[in-house]
Amino acid sequence: MIEIKKMTKVFNEGTINEKVAIADLDLKINDGDFICIIGANGSGKSTLLNCLSGALIPEKGNIIIDGKDVTLLSQNKRAHGIGHLFQDPLAGTAPHMSIEENLALAAKSGQWLSTISEKDRRFFKEKLARLDMGLEDKLSVQVATLSGGMRQALTLVMNTIKTPRLLLLDEHTAALDPETADKVLKMTRETIEEKKITCVMITHNMQTAIELGNRLIMMNDGKIILDLNKEEKEKLTIDDLREMFRKRSSSELDDDRMILS
Ligand SMILES: Nc1ncnc2c1ncn2[C@@H]1O[C@H](COP(=O)(O)OP(=O)(O)OP(=O)(O)O)[C@@H](O)[C@H]1O
Ligand SMILES: [Mg+2]
């Protein structure tokens, strides 16, 4: 169980630019939950994930992972294996290293491997073959030469090669072309289901949020305004979701990217 208790994250506190990005937020993430988060621009979705990963430390409240309070622990001290993918497909890989070197780093939790064995290579090939992008034949190719979609797919493999305690996906397919986005999303879903990974995914695609996972959370103004379980969310249409947002936030869902999807 991962628990967020009364968490508040403020940027530029005490200045004219003060912004309460997360306001007194409570959330329990059960083991095996696959949560989709939607909400307007600036509602605090990325900040919530950054607090969970340890990239940001909240001003108030607690984050408890498996009974241990990790609130003040920085990212690298949070030894729980938290995977984090971002919108930028170039963010998660080391461009001047080869595919197999990137994978070896991920497999050994960042420790440098002086030699990669044939057994390692077979293991990497098997993982890559499942992406259906031909990467299994490019193990020694420099990552900088790959397309954005290939790099994002590789980043997903790297973040799940050792089953993470928690996988955080911050619109990780938003910058990809529709076909590649579908491929990466399919692979995301399969990996999560197969390894039973606990996952929190931000998406601007309301249909994706309805279809994927077992929970749908809607955020507005640093708060959770809706938290639906699988049965509740699967009945919904996009129009229902819009209406729920309007009722609970007293505003329209003014997110251009979301309306398009
Ligand atoms: N490093 C920062 N410094 C100052 N303000 C920030 C910082 N990061 C986020 N904010 C502000 O906090 C609020 C929440 O931002 P956040 O990025 O979490 O929103 P979001 O829901 O992820 O939005 P989007 O859908 O645009 O990605 C916004 O008002 C944003 O401008
Ligand atoms: Mg964001």
CSV table of C-alpha atoms and ligand atoms in Angstrom, one decimal:
chain,number,residue,atom,x,y,z
A,1,MET,CA,0.0,0.0,0.0
A,2,ILE,CA,1.2,3.5,-0.9
A,3,GLU,CA,-0.4,6.2,1.1
A,4,ILE,CA,-0.5,10.0,0.7
A,5,LYS,CA,-1.7,11.8,3.7
A,6,LYS,CA,-2.8,15.5,3.8
A,7,MET,CA,-0.1,16.4,1.3
A,8,THR,CA,0.5,20.0,0.2
A,9,LYS,CA,3.1,21.2,-2.4
A,10,VAL,CA,3.6,24.9,-2.7
A,11,PHE,CA,5.9,26.6,-5.3
A,12,ASN,CA,7.5,29.9,-4.6
A,13,GLU,CA,6.0,30.1,-1.1
A,14,GLY,CA,5.8,33.5,0.4
A,15,THR,CA,6.4,35.3,-2.9
A,16,ILE,CA,4.0,37.0,-5.3
A,17,ASN,CA,4.3,33.9,-7.5
A,18,GLU,CA,3.1,31.5,-4.8
A,19,LYS,CA,1.2,28.6,-6.2
A,20,VAL,CA,-0.4,25.8,-4.2
A,21,ALA,CA,0.0,23.0,-6.7
A,22,ILE,CA,-1.3,20.2,-4.4
A,23,ALA,CA,-3.7,21.1,-1.6
A,24,ASP,CA,-4.2,18.8,1.4
A,25,LEU,CA,-4.4,15.7,-0.8
A,26,ASP,CA,-5.2,12.2,0.5
A,27,LEU,CA,-4.8,9.2,-1.7
A,28,LYS,CA,-4.4,5.5,-1.0
A,29,ILE,CA,-2.9,3.4,-3.8
A,30,ASN,CA,-3.5,-0.3,-3.4
A,31,ASP,CA,-1.0,-2.9,-4.6
A,32,GLY,CA,-1.8,-3.7,-8.2
A,33,ASP,CA,-3.9,-0.5,-8.8
A,34,PHE,CA,-3.6,0.9,-12.3
A,35,ILE,CA,-4.9,4.5,-11.9
A,36,CYS,CA,-5.5,6.9,-14.8
A,37,ILE,CA,-5.4,10.6,-13.8
A,38,ILE,CA,-7.1,13.3,-15.9
A,39,GLY,CA,-7.6,17.0,-15.2
A,40,ALA,CA,-7.1,20.4,-16.8
A,41,ASN,CA,-3.7,21.9,-17.4
A,42,GLY,CA,-2.0,23.0,-14.2
A,43,SER,CA,-4.3,21.0,-11.9
A,44,GLY,CA,-1.3,19.4,-10.2
A,45,LYS,CA,-1.1,16.0,-11.9
A,46,SER,CA,2.6,16.1,-12.7
A,47,THR,CA,3.4,17.6,-9.3
A,48,LEU,CA,1.6,14.7,-7.6
A,49,LEU,CA,3.8,12.2,-9.6
A,50,ASN,CA,6.9,14.2,-8.9
A,51,CYS,CA,6.2,14.1,-5.1
A,52,LEU,CA,5.6,10.3,-5.3
A,53,SER,CA,8.9,9.8,-7.1
A,54,GLY,CA,10.8,12.0,-4.7
A,55,ALA,CA,11.8,14.6,-7.3
A,56,LEU,CA,9.8,17.1,-5.3
A,57,ILE,CA,9.5,17.2,-1.5
A,58,PRO,CA,6.1,18.4,-0.3
A,59,GLU,CA,5.8,21.2,2.3
A,60,LYS,CA,3.2,19.4,4.3
A,61,GLY,CA,1.9,15.9,4.7
A,62,ASN,CA,3.3,12.4,4.4
A,63,ILE,CA,4.0,9.8,1.8
A,64,ILE,CA,4.2,6.3,3.1
A,65,ILE,CA,5.3,3.3,1.1
A,66,ASP,CA,4.7,-0.1,2.6
A,67,GLY,CA,4.6,1.3,6.1
A,68,LYS,CA,7.8,3.4,5.7
A,69,ASP,CA,7.5,7.2,5.7
A,70,VAL,CA,9.6,8.3,2.7
A,71,THR,CA,8.3,11.9,2.6
A,72,LEU,CA,11.7,13.5,3.1
A,73,LEU,CA,13.8,10.9,1.2
A,74,SER,CA,15.3,12.2,-2.0
A,75,GLN,CA,14.7,10.3,-5.3
A,76,ASN,CA,17.9,8.2,-5.1
A,77,LYS,CA,17.3,7.3,-1.5
A,78,ARG,CA,13.8,6.0,-2.2
A,79,ALA,CA,15.0,2.5,-2.6
A,80,HIS,CA,11.6,1.2,-3.7
A,81,GLY,CA,12.2,1.1,-7.4
A,82,ILE,CA,10.0,3.8,-8.8
A,83,GLY,CA,9.8,4.0,-12.6
A,84,HIS,CA,9.0,7.4,-14.1
A,85,LEU,CA,8.3,8.1,-17.8
A,86,PHE,CA,7.7,11.6,-19.1
A,87,GLN,CA,6.2,13.1,-22.3
A,88,ASP,CA,9.6,13.8,-23.8
A,89,PRO,CA,10.7,10.6,-25.5
A,90,LEU,CA,14.4,11.7,-25.2
A,91,ALA,CA,14.3,12.1,-21.4
A,92,GLY,CA,14.7,8.5,-20.3
A,93,THR,CA,17.7,7.1,-22.1
A,94,ALA,CA,21.4,7.9,-22.4
A,95,PRO,CA,21.8,9.0,-26.0
A,96,HIS,CA,25.5,8.3,-26.5
A,97,MET,CA,25.3,4.7,-25.2
A,98,SER,CA,24.1,1.7,-27.2
A,99,ILE,CA,20.7,0.0,-26.6
A,100,GLU,CA,22.3,-2.9,-24.8
A,101,GLU,CA,24.4,-0.5,-22.5
A,102,ASN,CA,21.2,1.4,-21.6
A,103,LEU,CA,19.4,-1.9,-20.8
A,104,ALA,CA,22.4,-3.1,-18.8
A,105,LEU,CA,22.4,0.0,-16.7
A,106,ALA,CA,18.7,-0.4,-16.0
A,107,ALA,CA,19.0,-4.1,-15.2
A,108,LYS,CA,21.8,-3.4,-12.8
A,109,SER,CA,20.1,-0.4,-11.2
A,110,GLY,CA,22.6,2.1,-12.5
A,111,GLN,CA,25.7,0.2,-11.8
A,112,TRP,CA,28.1,0.1,-14.6
A,113,LEU,CA,28.6,-3.3,-16.2
A,114,SER,CA,32.0,-3.7,-17.7
A,115,THR,CA,31.0,-6.7,-19.8
A,116,ILE,CA,27.6,-7.7,-21.1
A,117,SER,CA,27.3,-11.5,-21.3
A,118,GLU,CA,25.7,-13.5,-24.1
A,119,LYS,CA,23.0,-14.5,-21.6
A,120,ASP,CA,22.3,-10.8,-20.9
A,121,ARG,CA,22.1,-10.2,-24.7
A,122,ARG,CA,19.6,-13.0,-25.1
A,123,PHE,CA,17.5,-11.6,-22.3
A,124,PHE,CA,17.5,-8.1,-23.8
A,125,LYS,CA,16.7,-9.4,-27.2
A,126,GLU,CA,13.7,-11.3,-25.9
A,127,LYS,CA,12.4,-8.2,-24.2
A,128,LEU,CA,12.9,-6.0,-27.2
A,129,ALA,CA,11.4,-8.4,-29.7
A,130,ARG,CA,8.1,-8.0,-27.9
A,131,LEU,CA,8.0,-4.3,-28.9
A,132,ASP,CA,7.8,-5.4,-32.6
A,133,MET,CA,10.0,-2.4,-33.6
A,134,GLY,CA,13.0,-4.4,-34.8
A,135,LEU,CA,15.1,-3.2,-31.8
A,136,GLU,CA,16.3,-6.7,-31.0
A,137,ASP,CA,18.6,-6.6,-34.0
A,138,LYS,CA,20.1,-3.2,-33.0
A,139,LEU,CA,21.6,-4.0,-29.6
A,140,SER,CA,24.8,-2.2,-30.4
A,141,VAL,CA,23.2,0.8,-32.1
A,142,GLN,CA,23.6,4.2,-30.4
A,143,VAL,CA,20.3,5.3,-28.8
A,144,ALA,CA,20.7,8.8,-30.2
A,145,THR,CA,20.0,7.4,-33.7
A,146,LEU,CA,16.6,6.0,-32.8
A,147,SER,CA,13.2,7.6,-33.4
A,148,GLY,CA,11.3,9.1,-30.5
A,149,GLY,CA,8.8,6.3,-30.4
A,150,MET,CA,11.6,3.7,-30.3
A,151,ARG,CA,13.3,5.6,-27.5
A,152,GLN,CA,10.1,5.8,-25.5
A,153,ALA,CA,9.5,2.1,-26.0
A,154,LEU,CA,13.0,1.4,-24.8
A,155,THR,CA,12.5,3.7,-21.8
A,156,LEU,CA,9.5,1.6,-20.9
A,157,VAL,CA,11.5,-1.6,-21.1
A,158,MET,CA,14.3,0.0,-19.0
A,159,ASN,CA,11.8,1.1,-16.3
A,160,THR,CA,10.2,-2.3,-16.1
A,161,ILE,CA,13.1,-4.7,-16.7
A,162,LYS,CA,13.2,-5.0,-12.9
A,163,THR,CA,9.6,-4.9,-11.7
A,164,PRO,CA,9.3,-1.5,-10.1
A,165,ARG,CA,7.4,-1.0,-6.9
A,166,LEU,CA,5.5,1.8,-8.6
A,167,LEU,CA,5.4,3.0,-12.2
A,168,LEU,CA,4.6,6.6,-12.9
A,169,LEU,CA,3.6,7.6,-16.4
A,170,ASP,CA,3.3,11.3,-17.2
A,171,GLU,CA,1.6,11.5,-20.6
A,172,HIS,CA,4.3,9.2,-21.9
A,173,THR,CA,2.7,8.7,-25.3
A,174,ALA,CA,1.5,12.3,-25.9
A,175,ALA,CA,4.4,13.4,-28.0
A,176,LEU,CA,4.3,10.3,-30.3
A,177,ASP,CA,2.5,9.9,-33.6
A,178,PRO,CA,-0.8,8.2,-33.2
A,179,GLU,CA,0.3,4.8,-34.5
A,180,THR,CA,3.4,4.7,-32.3
A,181,ALA,CA,1.5,6.0,-29.4
A,182,ASP,CA,-1.0,3.1,-29.7
A,183,LYS,CA,1.9,0.6,-29.9
A,184,VAL,CA,3.6,2.0,-26.8
A,185,LEU,CA,0.3,2.2,-24.9
A,186,LYS,CA,-0.5,-1.5,-25.8
A,187,MET,CA,2.9,-2.5,-24.6
A,188,THR,CA,2.4,-0.5,-21.4
A,189,ARG,CA,-0.9,-2.2,-20.7
A,190,GLU,CA,0.6,-5.7,-21.4
A,191,THR,CA,3.7,-5.1,-19.2
A,192,ILE,CA,1.6,-3.7,-16.3
A,193,GLU,CA,-0.9,-6.6,-16.5
A,194,GLU,CA,1.7,-9.3,-16.9
A,195,LYS,CA,3.9,-8.1,-14.0
A,196,LYS,CA,1.0,-6.8,-11.9
A,197,ILE,CA,2.8,-3.5,-11.6
A,198,THR,CA,1.2,-0.7,-9.5
A,199,CYS,CA,0.9,2.2,-11.8
A,200,VAL,CA,-0.3,5.8,-11.9
A,201,MET,CA,-0.7,7.2,-15.4
A,202,ILE,CA,-1.6,10.7,-16.4
A,203,THR,CA,-3.4,11.0,-19.7
A,204,HIS,CA,-5.1,13.7,-21.7
A,205,ASN,CA,-7.1,11.1,-23.6
A,206,MET,CA,-10.4,10.6,-21.8
A,207,GLN,CA,-11.2,7.4,-23.7
A,208,THR,CA,-7.9,5.9,-22.6
A,209,ALA,CA,-8.7,6.9,-19.0
A,210,ILE,CA,-12.1,5.1,-19.3
A,211,GLU,CA,-10.7,2.0,-20.9
A,212,LEU,CA,-7.4,1.4,-19.1
A,213,GLY,CA,-6.7,0.4,-15.5
A,214,ASN,CA,-9.0,-0.2,-12.6
A,215,ARG,CA,-9.4,3.4,-11.3
A,216,LEU,CA,-10.0,6.8,-12.7
A,217,ILE,CA,-9.0,10.0,-10.8
A,218,MET,CA,-9.9,13.5,-11.8
A,219,MET,CA,-7.9,16.4,-10.5
A,220,ASN,CA,-8.7,20.1,-10.3
A,221,ASP,CA,-6.8,22.9,-8.6
A,222,GLY,CA,-4.5,20.6,-6.6
A,223,LYS,CA,-7.3,18.3,-5.4
A,224,ILE,CA,-8.8,15.0,-6.3
A,225,ILE,CA,-12.4,15.8,-7.3
A,226,LEU,CA,-13.4,12.3,-8.5
A,227,ASP,CA,-12.1,8.8,-7.8
A,228,LEU,CA,-14.0,6.0,-9.6
A,229,ASN,CA,-13.5,2.2,-9.5
A,230,LYS,CA,-13.4,0.0,-12.5
A,231,GLU,CA,-17.1,-0.8,-12.6
A,232,GLU,CA,-18.0,2.9,-12.2
A,233,LYS,CA,-15.7,4.1,-14.9
A,234,GLU,CA,-16.3,1.5,-17.5
A,235,LYS,CA,-19.9,2.7,-17.8
A,236,LEU,CA,-18.9,6.2,-18.5
A,237,THR,CA,-18.8,8.2,-21.8
A,238,ILE,CA,-16.6,11.1,-22.5
A,239,ASP,CA,-19.6,13.4,-22.1
A,240,ASP,CA,-20.4,11.9,-18.7
A,241,LEU,CA,-16.8,12.7,-17.6
A,242,ARG,CA,-17.0,16.3,-18.9
A,243,GLU,CA,-20.3,16.7,-17.1
A,244,MET,CA,-18.8,15.4,-13.8
A,245,PHE,CA,-15.9,17.8,-14.2
A,246,ARG,CA,-18.3,20.7,-14.7
A,247,LYS,CA,-20.3,19.8,-11.7
A,248,ARG,CA,-17.4,19.2,-9.3
A,249,SER,CA,-15.2,22.1,-10.4
A,250,SER,CA,-17.9,24.7,-11.4
A,251,SER,CA,-15.9,25.2,-14.6
A,252,GLU,CA,-15.6,23.7,-18.0
A,253,LEU,CA,-12.8,21.3,-18.9
A,254,ASP,CA,-10.8,24.0,-20.7
A,255,ASP,CA,-7.9,21.8,-21.8
A,256,ASP,CA,-7.5,22.0,-25.5
A,257,ARG,CA,-5.5,18.8,-25.8
A,258,MET,CA,-8.1,16.9,-23.8
A,259,ILE,CA,-11.1,18.0,-25.9
A,260,LEU,CA,-9.4,16.9,-29.1
A,261,SER,CA,-8.9,13.4,-27.8
B,1,LIG,N1,8.8,24.0,-10.7
B,1,LIG,C1,7.7,24.8,-10.6
B,1,LIG,N2,7.8,26.1,-10.2
B,1,LIG,C2,6.7,26.9,-10.1
B,1,LIG,N3,5.5,26.5,-10.4
B,1,LIG,C3,5.3,25.2,-10.8
B,1,LIG,C4,6.4,24.3,-10.9
B,1,LIG,N4,5.9,23.1,-11.4
B,1,LIG,C5,4.6,23.3,-11.5
B,1,LIG,N5,4.2,24.6,-11.1
B,1,LIG,C6,2.8,25.1,-11.1
B,1,LIG,O1,2.0,24.2,-10.3
B,1,LIG,C7,0.8,24.0,-10.9
B,1,LIG,C8,0.6,22.5,-11.2
B,1,LIG,O2,1.5,22.1,-12.2
B,1,LIG,P1,1.5,20.7,-12.8
B,1,LIG,O3,2.7,20.7,-13.8
B,1,LIG,O4,1.6,19.7,-11.7
B,1,LIG,O5,0.1,20.6,-13.6
B,1,LIG,P2,-0.4,19.4,-14.6
B,1,LIG,O6,-1.7,19.0,-14.1
B,1,LIG,O7,0.6,18.4,-14.7
B,1,LIG,O8,-0.6,20.2,-15.9
B,1,LIG,P3,-0.4,19.8,-17.5
B,1,LIG,O9,-1.6,19.1,-17.8
B,1,LIG,O10,-0.2,21.1,-18.2
B,1,LIG,O11,0.8,18.9,-17.5
B,1,LIG,C9,0.7,24.9,-12.2
B,1,LIG,O12,0.1,26.1,-11.8
B,1,LIG,C10,2.2,25.1,-12.5
B,1,LIG,O13,2.4,26.3,-13.1
B,2,MG,MG,1.8,17.7,-16.3
